[in-house]
Amino acid sequence: MNLQQDLAQRDFKHIWHPCSQMKDYEELQPIVIDRGRGVYLYDKNGKEYLDIVSSWWCNLLGHCNPKINESVKRQLDRLEHVIFANFSHEPAITLCEQLLEVIPDGLEKFNFSDNGSAAVECALKMAFQYQFQTGRPQKKRFMCFTDAYHGETIGALSVGSLDLYAKIYRPMLMDTIRVKAPNCYRCPYGMCRDCCDAACFRDAQLAFEQYGEETCAMIVEPLLQGSAGMRIYPPIYLKKLRELCDRSHVLLIADEIATGFGRTGKMFAFSHTGVSPDIMCLSKGLTGGYMPMAITVATNEIYQAFYADYHEGKAFMHSHTYSGNPLGCSAALAVLKIFREEPILKNAAKRATYLSKKLQEAFGSHKNVGEIRHIGLIHAIELTPDKKTKSEYPSKLRIGYQIYKKALEKGLILRPLGNVLYFNPPLIICEQEIDQAVSICRECIDEVLGDI
Ligand SMILES: *Cc1c(COP(=O)(O)O)cnc(C)c1O
């Protein structure tokens, strides 16, 4: 038995992996990763894997990026952590000042936590308390999109809509109002996402007419519903939503956990819209995928609703042990420095054009590829048994999982979402690495679909 197999067996004895049917591991053992460099990971036997999913969308600038490594190492020798209530440190302070330069206008108060779901919980509680403390105690409910994903904790699941993650827990969850999300590939109005006026916004208007009065906030994944299958919708929708929220005193929460830090081609998805949310959730790319850290950023107006003499009891009594962790801040500072010093967005835009072209060549006329869509460097391929009807493969075939397993054999980490394959690589990927990924992807699709 080799080292990889030995470790995999020991892993299987004790580790309950995230988002996994552990019985699947009988057949597909965990791959024990030893080291990483750039877009590549290496297992214990030295086998190379191209990480086209950025290790769950968080690795932004490559594994073991020398500049981020250096920054974290330097911080490690000064201070690893300190209580963040009444204490602070320079990395956190500088980080907020520098984030202020890149986030949408109007957002200026930073509340730290340690993962994306926690940032969403924080946003929901903040919005609820804000409404209560500004004379709108009737606003107690949240609105979200159908097919939304905002994390796995109870509040985050409540504003999520994917049965796969939430269904069993429904009896524990909040009663949330769901607005039909834009679905451009299967647009009910027969429009196309690049030239429409968001006719589907009608659904939001109807929901606001009916429930606006009792709604405290609407949360969205801006422009990209990631877990739903990398569904992309146009900025015009968010502009209209901004107006509607303003008219109804409903706060707009942007979950930029997946879209932040250049993933959509601009620094943030909201940067495409010309408007700002009231609250923004950041995580994943924030630390380049190095450390578990998240921030919920709010407007000064929201902050002021909590700012009062202690006895008024208006404080936001919300905390996490690891709030503001200095190591996380040092990684995030290094990420922002790299964005300032290197043409990351410009290069990523070039790679996006290249990847679009390659995918078009490989799959443009493929009989089972319904749509190739992209925003920034994120590209998705929607598989369908029938391009005309846009029907879906039955989930029991586990098409995505079959492709995933094939790709792993060939050294590509491609983790489809149902029938949607996607590329969401570190922004520093190069053309030759793109070629390799597209070519393996093509082989896997043909081998798996050829067998059906
Ligand atoms: C990943 C993700 C989350 C949850 O973040 P965790 O760190 O996994 O808790 C929330 N919202 C979106 C849009 C995400 O992609």
Short mmCIF file of C-alpha atoms and ligand atoms in Angstrom, two decimals:
data_model
loop_
_atom_site.label_atom_id
_atom_site.label_comp_id
_atom_site.label_asym_id
_atom_site.label_seq_id
_atom_site.Cartn_x
_atom_site.Cartn_y
_atom_site.Cartn_z
CA MET A 1 0.00 0.00 0.00
CA ASN A 2 1.38 3.42 -0.85
CA LEU A 3 1.35 6.48 1.39
CA GLN A 4 -1.67 8.05 -0.32
CA GLN A 5 -3.75 4.88 0.21
CA ASP A 6 -2.63 4.47 3.80
CA LEU A 7 -3.58 8.05 4.67
CA ALA A 8 -6.87 7.74 2.80
CA GLN A 9 -7.81 4.70 4.90
CA ARG A 10 -6.90 6.43 8.15
CA ASP A 11 -8.91 9.47 7.01
CA PHE A 12 -11.95 7.30 6.30
CA LYS A 13 -11.84 5.90 9.83
CA HIS A 14 -12.35 9.25 11.57
CA ILE A 15 -13.14 12.16 9.30
CA TRP A 16 -16.68 13.21 8.43
CA HIS A 17 -16.11 15.32 5.34
CA PRO A 18 -18.23 18.35 4.42
CA CYS A 19 -21.07 18.10 1.94
CA SER A 20 -20.44 14.41 1.30
CA GLN A 21 -22.31 11.12 1.38
CA MET A 22 -19.55 9.33 3.25
CA LYS A 23 -20.55 5.99 1.70
CA ASP A 24 -19.34 7.37 -1.66
CA TYR A 25 -15.86 7.37 -0.12
CA GLU A 26 -15.84 3.57 -0.11
CA GLU A 27 -15.44 3.81 -3.85
CA LEU A 28 -13.77 7.19 -4.22
CA GLN A 29 -11.22 7.67 -1.48
CA PRO A 30 -10.25 11.14 -0.30
CA ILE A 31 -7.25 12.54 -2.13
CA VAL A 32 -4.66 13.48 0.43
CA ILE A 33 -3.04 16.69 -0.73
CA ASP A 34 0.55 17.25 0.27
CA ARG A 35 1.34 20.63 -1.24
CA GLY A 36 0.18 23.27 -3.66
CA ARG A 37 1.70 25.77 -6.05
CA GLY A 38 -0.16 28.20 -8.31
CA VAL A 39 -3.22 26.52 -9.82
CA TYR A 40 -1.85 23.04 -9.00
CA LEU A 41 -2.21 20.70 -6.03
CA TYR A 42 -0.12 17.55 -5.48
CA ASP A 43 -1.15 14.43 -3.59
CA LYS A 44 1.06 12.23 -1.44
CA ASN A 45 2.19 10.22 -4.47
CA GLY A 46 3.09 13.38 -6.35
CA LYS A 47 0.10 13.22 -8.69
CA GLU A 48 -0.78 16.66 -10.00
CA TYR A 49 -4.27 18.19 -9.94
CA LEU A 50 -5.32 21.38 -11.69
CA ASP A 51 -7.56 23.25 -9.24
CA ILE A 52 -10.09 24.75 -11.65
CA VAL A 53 -12.57 25.34 -8.79
CA SER A 54 -10.15 27.44 -6.72
CA SER A 55 -10.61 25.06 -3.76
CA TRP A 56 -14.30 25.91 -3.28
CA TRP A 57 -13.99 29.31 -4.98
CA CYS A 58 -11.71 30.85 -2.38
CA ASN A 59 -8.20 30.55 -3.75
CA LEU A 60 -7.76 33.80 -5.62
CA LEU A 61 -4.09 34.20 -6.52
CA GLY A 62 -2.72 30.67 -6.53
CA HIS A 63 -1.75 28.19 -3.85
CA CYS A 64 1.27 29.12 -1.75
CA ASN A 65 1.49 32.54 -3.33
CA PRO A 66 4.93 33.78 -2.24
CA LYS A 67 3.76 37.31 -1.39
CA ILE A 68 0.82 36.17 0.72
CA ASN A 69 2.99 33.52 2.42
CA GLU A 70 5.49 36.19 3.31
CA SER A 71 2.87 38.51 4.77
CA VAL A 72 1.31 35.79 6.95
CA LYS A 73 4.71 34.57 8.15
CA ARG A 74 5.70 38.08 9.16
CA GLN A 75 2.46 38.55 11.10
CA LEU A 76 2.81 35.14 12.76
CA ASP A 77 5.98 36.22 14.51
CA ARG A 78 4.35 39.40 15.87
CA LEU A 79 0.83 38.47 16.96
CA GLU A 80 -1.37 35.50 16.16
CA HIS A 81 -4.61 36.66 17.78
CA VAL A 82 -6.12 39.04 20.30
CA ILE A 83 -9.62 39.64 21.69
CA PHE A 84 -11.22 42.15 19.31
CA ALA A 85 -13.65 43.78 21.77
CA ASN A 86 -11.98 46.96 22.93
CA PHE A 87 -8.67 45.75 21.46
CA SER A 88 -7.40 46.23 17.95
CA HIS A 89 -4.30 45.90 15.80
CA GLU A 90 -2.76 47.64 12.86
CA PRO A 91 -3.49 44.96 10.22
CA ALA A 92 -7.25 45.21 10.86
CA ILE A 93 -7.23 49.01 10.84
CA THR A 94 -5.20 49.24 7.64
CA LEU A 95 -7.30 46.54 6.01
CA CYS A 96 -10.51 48.52 6.55
CA GLU A 97 -8.92 51.69 5.18
CA GLN A 98 -7.76 49.85 2.09
CA LEU A 99 -11.02 47.99 1.52
CA LEU A 100 -12.78 51.36 1.65
CA GLU A 101 -10.86 52.28 -1.51
CA VAL A 102 -12.24 49.34 -3.52
CA ILE A 103 -15.73 48.54 -2.22
CA PRO A 104 -18.88 50.26 -3.53
CA ASP A 105 -19.55 53.80 -2.22
CA GLY A 106 -21.39 54.27 1.03
CA LEU A 107 -20.22 51.13 2.78
CA GLU A 108 -17.91 52.14 5.59
CA LYS A 109 -18.36 50.17 8.83
CA PHE A 110 -16.66 46.79 9.05
CA ASN A 111 -17.81 43.95 11.30
CA PHE A 112 -15.44 40.97 11.33
CA SER A 113 -16.29 37.28 11.59
CA ASP A 114 -14.70 34.04 10.47
CA ASN A 115 -16.65 32.44 7.61
CA GLY A 116 -19.18 33.30 4.94
CA SER A 117 -22.23 31.91 6.70
CA ALA A 118 -21.31 33.89 9.81
CA ALA A 119 -21.08 37.08 7.72
CA VAL A 120 -24.60 36.39 6.42
CA GLU A 121 -25.97 35.74 9.93
CA CYS A 122 -24.40 38.99 11.03
CA ALA A 123 -26.02 40.87 8.12
CA LEU A 124 -29.46 39.43 8.90
CA LYS A 125 -29.29 40.28 12.61
CA MET A 126 -27.95 43.74 11.83
CA ALA A 127 -30.79 44.43 9.37
CA PHE A 128 -33.43 43.18 11.79
CA GLN A 129 -32.14 45.27 14.68
CA TYR A 130 -31.70 48.32 12.45
CA GLN A 131 -35.37 48.25 11.46
CA PHE A 132 -36.45 47.77 15.06
CA GLN A 133 -34.33 50.64 16.30
CA THR A 134 -35.45 53.05 13.59
CA GLY A 135 -39.16 52.75 14.30
CA ARG A 136 -40.13 49.92 11.95
CA PRO A 137 -40.59 46.97 14.31
CA GLN A 138 -43.16 45.42 11.96
CA LYS A 139 -40.35 44.63 9.52
CA LYS A 140 -39.38 41.17 10.69
CA ARG A 141 -39.15 39.02 7.58
CA PHE A 142 -36.49 38.47 4.96
CA MET A 143 -36.77 38.21 1.21
CA CYS A 144 -34.49 36.12 -0.95
CA PHE A 145 -34.36 34.60 -4.41
CA THR A 146 -35.47 31.13 -5.36
CA ASP A 147 -32.39 28.92 -5.86
CA ALA A 148 -30.39 31.22 -3.57
CA TYR A 149 -27.39 30.02 -1.59
CA HIS A 150 -26.03 31.94 1.38
CA GLY A 151 -24.38 29.31 3.56
CA GLU A 152 -25.21 26.49 5.93
CA THR A 153 -26.08 27.94 9.34
CA ILE A 154 -29.75 28.23 10.31
CA GLY A 155 -30.23 31.88 9.34
CA ALA A 156 -28.22 31.51 6.15
CA LEU A 157 -30.15 28.36 5.21
CA SER A 158 -33.41 30.21 5.86
CA VAL A 159 -32.58 32.72 3.14
CA GLY A 160 -31.28 29.93 0.92
CA SER A 161 -33.62 28.08 -1.38
CA LEU A 162 -31.83 24.99 -2.58
CA ASP A 163 -33.64 21.88 -1.36
CA LEU A 164 -30.44 19.86 -1.53
CA TYR A 165 -29.09 21.77 1.46
CA ALA A 166 -32.18 23.10 3.20
CA LYS A 167 -35.17 20.81 2.74
CA ILE A 168 -34.73 18.53 5.74
CA TYR A 169 -34.26 21.52 8.06
CA ARG A 170 -37.31 23.53 6.89
CA PRO A 171 -39.15 23.00 10.20
CA MET A 172 -36.24 24.73 11.99
CA LEU A 173 -35.96 27.66 9.58
CA MET A 174 -37.40 31.20 9.43
CA ASP A 175 -40.43 31.89 7.29
CA THR A 176 -38.81 33.69 4.36
CA ILE A 177 -40.41 35.35 1.33
CA ARG A 178 -39.08 34.02 -1.97
CA VAL A 179 -38.84 36.08 -5.15
CA LYS A 180 -38.51 34.17 -8.39
CA ALA A 181 -34.88 34.59 -9.41
CA PRO A 182 -33.92 35.59 -12.95
CA ASN A 183 -33.25 32.48 -15.01
CA CYS A 184 -31.73 33.74 -18.23
CA TYR A 185 -30.95 30.41 -19.91
CA ARG A 186 -34.59 29.42 -19.55
CA CYS A 187 -36.00 32.96 -19.74
CA PRO A 188 -39.82 32.80 -19.55
CA TYR A 189 -40.00 36.02 -21.61
CA GLY A 190 -37.80 34.68 -24.38
CA MET A 191 -35.26 37.49 -23.92
CA CYS A 192 -31.46 37.35 -23.77
CA ARG A 193 -29.46 38.47 -20.78
CA ASP A 194 -27.27 40.98 -22.60
CA CYS A 195 -30.07 43.07 -24.09
CA CYS A 196 -33.11 42.68 -21.84
CA ASP A 197 -34.74 45.18 -19.53
CA ALA A 198 -35.29 42.56 -16.81
CA ALA A 199 -38.95 41.90 -17.54
CA CYS A 200 -38.73 39.23 -14.84
CA PHE A 201 -38.37 42.03 -12.29
CA ARG A 202 -42.18 41.93 -12.19
CA ASP A 203 -41.89 39.05 -9.74
CA ALA A 204 -39.94 41.23 -7.32
CA GLN A 205 -42.48 44.04 -7.71
CA LEU A 206 -45.34 41.71 -6.90
CA ALA A 207 -43.54 40.35 -3.84
CA PHE A 208 -42.81 43.87 -2.59
CA GLU A 209 -46.43 44.94 -3.14
CA GLN A 210 -47.62 42.03 -1.09
CA TYR A 211 -44.94 41.76 1.59
CA GLY A 212 -42.81 44.95 1.42
CA GLU A 213 -44.38 46.37 4.56
CA GLU A 214 -43.29 43.43 6.74
CA THR A 215 -39.90 42.91 5.07
CA CYS A 216 -36.74 44.08 6.78
CA ALA A 217 -34.18 43.16 4.11
CA MET A 218 -33.70 41.40 0.81
CA ILE A 219 -30.53 39.39 0.35
CA VAL A 220 -29.10 38.55 -3.07
CA GLU A 221 -26.10 36.93 -4.68
CA PRO A 222 -25.37 39.81 -7.07
CA LEU A 223 -25.21 38.93 -10.82
CA LEU A 224 -24.23 35.32 -10.14
CA GLN A 225 -26.21 32.64 -8.35
CA GLY A 226 -23.26 30.36 -7.78
CA SER A 227 -24.53 27.18 -6.14
CA ALA A 228 -27.69 27.27 -8.28
CA GLY A 229 -25.41 26.40 -11.21
CA MET A 230 -23.47 29.58 -11.95
CA ARG A 231 -26.60 31.35 -13.15
CA ILE A 232 -25.79 34.81 -14.44
CA TYR A 233 -28.21 37.75 -14.64
CA PRO A 234 -27.80 41.35 -15.80
CA PRO A 235 -26.92 44.44 -13.67
CA ILE A 236 -30.16 46.19 -14.68
CA TYR A 237 -31.99 43.84 -12.32
CA LEU A 238 -29.98 45.07 -9.33
CA LYS A 239 -30.46 48.73 -10.29
CA LYS A 240 -34.21 48.20 -10.27
CA LEU A 241 -34.01 46.28 -7.02
CA ARG A 242 -32.09 49.14 -5.41
CA GLU A 243 -34.90 51.59 -6.28
CA LEU A 244 -37.60 49.23 -5.11
CA CYS A 245 -35.83 48.60 -1.79
CA ASP A 246 -35.44 52.35 -1.22
CA ARG A 247 -39.12 52.99 -1.84
CA SER A 248 -40.14 50.25 0.58
CA HIS A 249 -37.60 50.87 3.37
CA VAL A 250 -36.19 47.41 2.75
CA LEU A 251 -32.44 47.01 3.23
CA LEU A 252 -30.50 45.46 0.37
CA ILE A 253 -27.90 42.89 1.43
CA ALA A 254 -25.30 41.85 -1.15
CA ASP A 255 -23.74 38.48 -0.53
CA GLU A 256 -20.47 39.05 -2.40
CA ILE A 257 -18.80 36.05 -0.77
CA ALA A 258 -18.40 34.26 -4.11
CA THR A 259 -18.36 37.29 -6.43
CA GLY A 260 -15.99 39.59 -4.55
CA PHE A 261 -12.37 40.36 -5.36
CA GLY A 262 -12.37 40.30 -9.14
CA ARG A 263 -14.28 37.10 -9.82
CA THR A 264 -16.83 38.85 -12.06
CA GLY A 265 -14.29 40.97 -13.91
CA LYS A 266 -14.60 43.99 -11.62
CA MET A 267 -13.59 44.14 -7.99
CA PHE A 268 -17.18 43.38 -6.88
CA ALA A 269 -20.35 42.34 -8.70
CA PHE A 270 -22.02 45.51 -7.47
CA SER A 271 -19.25 47.51 -9.18
CA HIS A 272 -21.05 46.63 -12.46
CA THR A 273 -24.27 48.29 -11.36
CA GLY A 274 -23.49 51.89 -10.41
CA VAL A 275 -25.45 51.45 -7.17
CA SER A 276 -24.54 50.18 -3.70
CA PRO A 277 -26.12 47.74 -1.31
CA ASP A 278 -26.77 48.71 2.33
CA ILE A 279 -24.85 45.74 3.66
CA MET A 280 -22.22 43.62 1.94
CA CYS A 281 -20.87 40.21 2.99
CA LEU A 282 -17.28 39.32 2.15
CA SER A 283 -15.29 36.13 2.66
CA LYS A 284 -13.64 33.48 0.40
CA GLY A 285 -11.33 35.58 -1.83
CA LEU A 286 -10.92 38.17 0.94
CA THR A 287 -7.85 36.36 2.28
CA GLY A 288 -6.91 34.86 -1.08
CA GLY A 289 -8.32 31.59 0.27
CA TYR A 290 -5.75 31.43 3.04
CA MET A 291 -7.54 32.02 6.31
CA PRO A 292 -11.13 31.70 7.48
CA MET A 293 -12.18 35.33 7.69
CA ALA A 294 -15.28 37.28 6.73
CA ILE A 295 -16.51 40.85 6.98
CA THR A 296 -20.00 42.31 7.00
CA VAL A 297 -19.76 45.90 5.79
CA ALA A 298 -22.57 48.36 6.53
CA THR A 299 -23.42 51.97 5.71
CA ASN A 300 -22.91 54.69 8.27
CA GLU A 301 -26.68 55.13 8.41
CA ILE A 302 -27.09 51.59 9.71
CA TYR A 303 -24.20 52.00 12.13
CA GLN A 304 -25.74 55.18 13.56
CA ALA A 305 -28.95 53.34 14.48
CA PHE A 306 -26.88 51.34 17.00
CA TYR A 307 -24.77 54.24 18.26
CA ALA A 308 -26.19 55.53 21.57
CA ASP A 309 -25.59 55.73 25.29
CA TYR A 310 -24.99 52.28 26.71
CA HIS A 311 -28.18 52.30 28.80
CA GLU A 312 -30.36 52.64 25.71
CA GLY A 313 -29.42 49.02 24.93
CA LYS A 314 -28.94 49.61 21.24
CA ALA A 315 -25.51 48.02 20.79
CA PHE A 316 -24.98 45.16 18.35
CA MET A 317 -24.16 42.44 20.89
CA HIS A 318 -22.75 40.08 18.30
CA SER A 319 -19.31 38.50 18.45
CA HIS A 320 -17.10 35.68 17.34
CA THR A 321 -13.99 34.52 19.17
CA TYR A 322 -11.87 34.91 16.07
CA SER A 323 -13.27 38.28 14.96
CA GLY A 324 -10.57 40.34 13.27
CA ASN A 325 -7.92 37.62 13.41
CA PRO A 326 -4.57 39.30 12.60
CA LEU A 327 -3.32 36.40 10.45
CA GLY A 328 -6.41 36.65 8.29
CA CYS A 329 -5.96 40.41 8.04
CA SER A 330 -2.33 40.01 7.02
CA ALA A 331 -3.34 37.64 4.21
CA ALA A 332 -6.08 40.05 3.08
CA LEU A 333 -3.64 42.98 3.11
CA ALA A 334 -1.27 41.00 0.89
CA VAL A 335 -4.13 40.26 -1.53
CA LEU A 336 -5.02 43.96 -1.84
CA LYS A 337 -1.35 44.86 -2.29
CA ILE A 338 -1.08 42.39 -5.17
CA PHE A 339 -4.18 43.94 -6.78
CA ARG A 340 -2.54 47.38 -6.49
CA GLU A 341 0.87 46.34 -7.79
CA GLU A 342 0.02 43.79 -10.48
CA PRO A 343 -2.47 43.99 -13.36
CA ILE A 344 -4.52 41.08 -11.95
CA LEU A 345 -7.90 42.21 -13.29
CA LYS A 346 -6.50 43.11 -16.70
CA ASN A 347 -4.78 39.74 -17.06
CA ALA A 348 -7.84 37.89 -15.79
CA ALA A 349 -9.91 39.67 -18.46
CA LYS A 350 -7.51 38.46 -21.16
CA ARG A 351 -7.67 34.91 -19.81
CA ALA A 352 -11.46 35.15 -19.72
CA THR A 353 -11.53 36.02 -23.42
CA TYR A 354 -9.18 33.14 -24.12
CA LEU A 355 -11.21 30.67 -22.05
CA SER A 356 -14.45 31.77 -23.75
CA LYS A 357 -12.87 31.16 -27.13
CA LYS A 358 -11.53 27.75 -26.13
CA LEU A 359 -14.84 26.62 -24.68
CA GLN A 360 -16.65 27.86 -27.76
CA GLU A 361 -14.30 25.82 -29.95
CA ALA A 362 -14.64 22.72 -27.81
CA PHE A 363 -18.36 22.84 -27.04
CA GLY A 364 -20.00 25.48 -29.25
CA SER A 365 -21.69 22.90 -31.44
CA HIS A 366 -21.76 20.02 -28.95
CA LYS A 367 -25.19 18.40 -29.03
CA ASN A 368 -25.47 18.27 -25.24
CA VAL A 369 -24.20 21.74 -24.39
CA GLY A 370 -27.19 24.04 -24.01
CA GLU A 371 -25.33 27.18 -23.02
CA ILE A 372 -21.80 28.40 -22.40
CA ARG A 373 -22.01 31.47 -20.18
CA HIS A 374 -19.51 33.55 -18.32
CA ILE A 375 -18.99 36.52 -16.08
CA GLY A 376 -15.40 37.55 -15.56
CA LEU A 377 -13.25 34.45 -15.48
CA ILE A 378 -16.11 32.29 -14.20
CA HIS A 379 -17.41 30.11 -17.03
CA ALA A 380 -20.21 27.56 -16.96
CA ILE A 381 -21.35 24.88 -19.38
CA GLU A 382 -24.94 23.75 -19.00
CA LEU A 383 -25.48 20.18 -20.14
CA THR A 384 -28.82 19.05 -21.49
CA PRO A 385 -30.01 15.87 -23.21
CA ASP A 386 -31.98 18.08 -25.63
CA LYS A 387 -30.92 21.60 -26.62
CA LYS A 388 -34.36 22.45 -28.03
CA THR A 389 -36.42 21.71 -24.94
CA LYS A 390 -33.53 22.48 -22.55
CA SER A 391 -34.56 19.46 -20.54
CA GLU A 392 -32.44 18.25 -17.65
CA TYR A 393 -30.68 14.97 -17.04
CA PRO A 394 -32.42 13.13 -14.21
CA SER A 395 -30.50 13.67 -10.98
CA LYS A 396 -30.35 9.92 -10.31
CA LEU A 397 -27.90 9.56 -13.23
CA ARG A 398 -25.46 11.74 -11.24
CA ILE A 399 -23.95 13.03 -14.48
CA GLY A 400 -21.99 15.68 -12.62
CA TYR A 401 -20.52 13.16 -10.21
CA GLN A 402 -19.50 10.81 -13.04
CA ILE A 403 -17.71 13.66 -14.78
CA TYR A 404 -16.11 14.71 -11.50
CA LYS A 405 -14.65 11.23 -10.97
CA LYS A 406 -13.37 10.97 -14.54
CA ALA A 407 -11.74 14.39 -14.31
CA LEU A 408 -9.99 13.48 -11.07
CA GLU A 409 -8.43 10.45 -12.74
CA LYS A 410 -7.11 12.78 -15.41
CA GLY A 411 -5.78 15.34 -12.91
CA LEU A 412 -8.47 18.03 -13.02
CA ILE A 413 -10.58 19.13 -10.06
CA LEU A 414 -13.86 19.84 -11.81
CA ARG A 415 -16.80 19.76 -9.40
CA PRO A 416 -20.03 20.17 -11.36
CA LEU A 417 -23.18 21.60 -9.81
CA GLY A 418 -25.77 19.12 -11.02
CA ASN A 419 -25.75 19.35 -14.81
CA VAL A 420 -23.62 22.46 -14.87
CA LEU A 421 -19.85 22.24 -15.27
CA TYR A 422 -17.93 25.32 -14.31
CA PHE A 423 -14.48 26.83 -14.38
CA ASN A 424 -13.77 29.25 -11.54
CA PRO A 425 -9.97 29.21 -11.44
CA PRO A 426 -7.51 31.36 -9.53
CA LEU A 427 -7.23 34.68 -11.39
CA ILE A 428 -3.57 33.97 -12.17
CA ILE A 429 -4.24 30.96 -14.42
CA CYS A 430 -2.29 31.01 -17.71
CA GLU A 431 -3.27 30.01 -21.25
CA GLN A 432 -1.53 26.66 -21.23
CA GLU A 433 -3.27 25.71 -17.97
CA ILE A 434 -6.60 26.71 -19.54
CA ASP A 435 -5.83 24.50 -22.55
CA GLN A 436 -5.15 21.56 -20.26
CA ALA A 437 -8.39 22.08 -18.31
CA VAL A 438 -10.59 22.47 -21.40
CA SER A 439 -9.09 19.42 -23.05
CA ILE A 440 -9.61 17.16 -20.01
CA CYS A 441 -13.11 18.55 -19.58
CA ARG A 442 -13.94 17.72 -23.21
CA GLU A 443 -12.69 14.14 -22.82
CA CYS A 444 -14.70 13.64 -19.63
CA ILE A 445 -17.96 14.96 -21.08
CA ASP A 446 -17.66 12.75 -24.13
CA GLU A 447 -16.72 9.66 -22.15
CA VAL A 448 -19.53 10.07 -19.63
CA LEU A 449 -22.30 11.23 -21.98
CA GLY A 450 -21.19 8.71 -24.58
CA ASP A 451 -22.11 5.95 -22.15
CA ILE A 452 -25.68 7.16 -21.63
C1 LIG B 1 -19.54 30.00 0.08
C2 LIG B 1 -20.68 30.93 0.16
C3 LIG B 1 -21.28 31.23 1.39
C4 LIG B 1 -20.90 30.54 2.68
O1 LIG B 1 -19.58 30.73 3.07
P1 LIG B 1 -18.91 29.67 4.08
O2 LIG B 1 -17.59 30.25 4.39
O3 LIG B 1 -18.83 28.38 3.33
O4 LIG B 1 -19.80 29.57 5.27
C5 LIG B 1 -22.31 32.15 1.40
N1 LIG B 1 -22.72 32.76 0.29
C6 LIG B 1 -22.16 32.50 -0.91
C7 LIG B 1 -22.64 33.24 -2.12
C8 LIG B 1 -21.13 31.57 -1.01
O5 LIG B 1 -20.61 31.28 -2.21
#
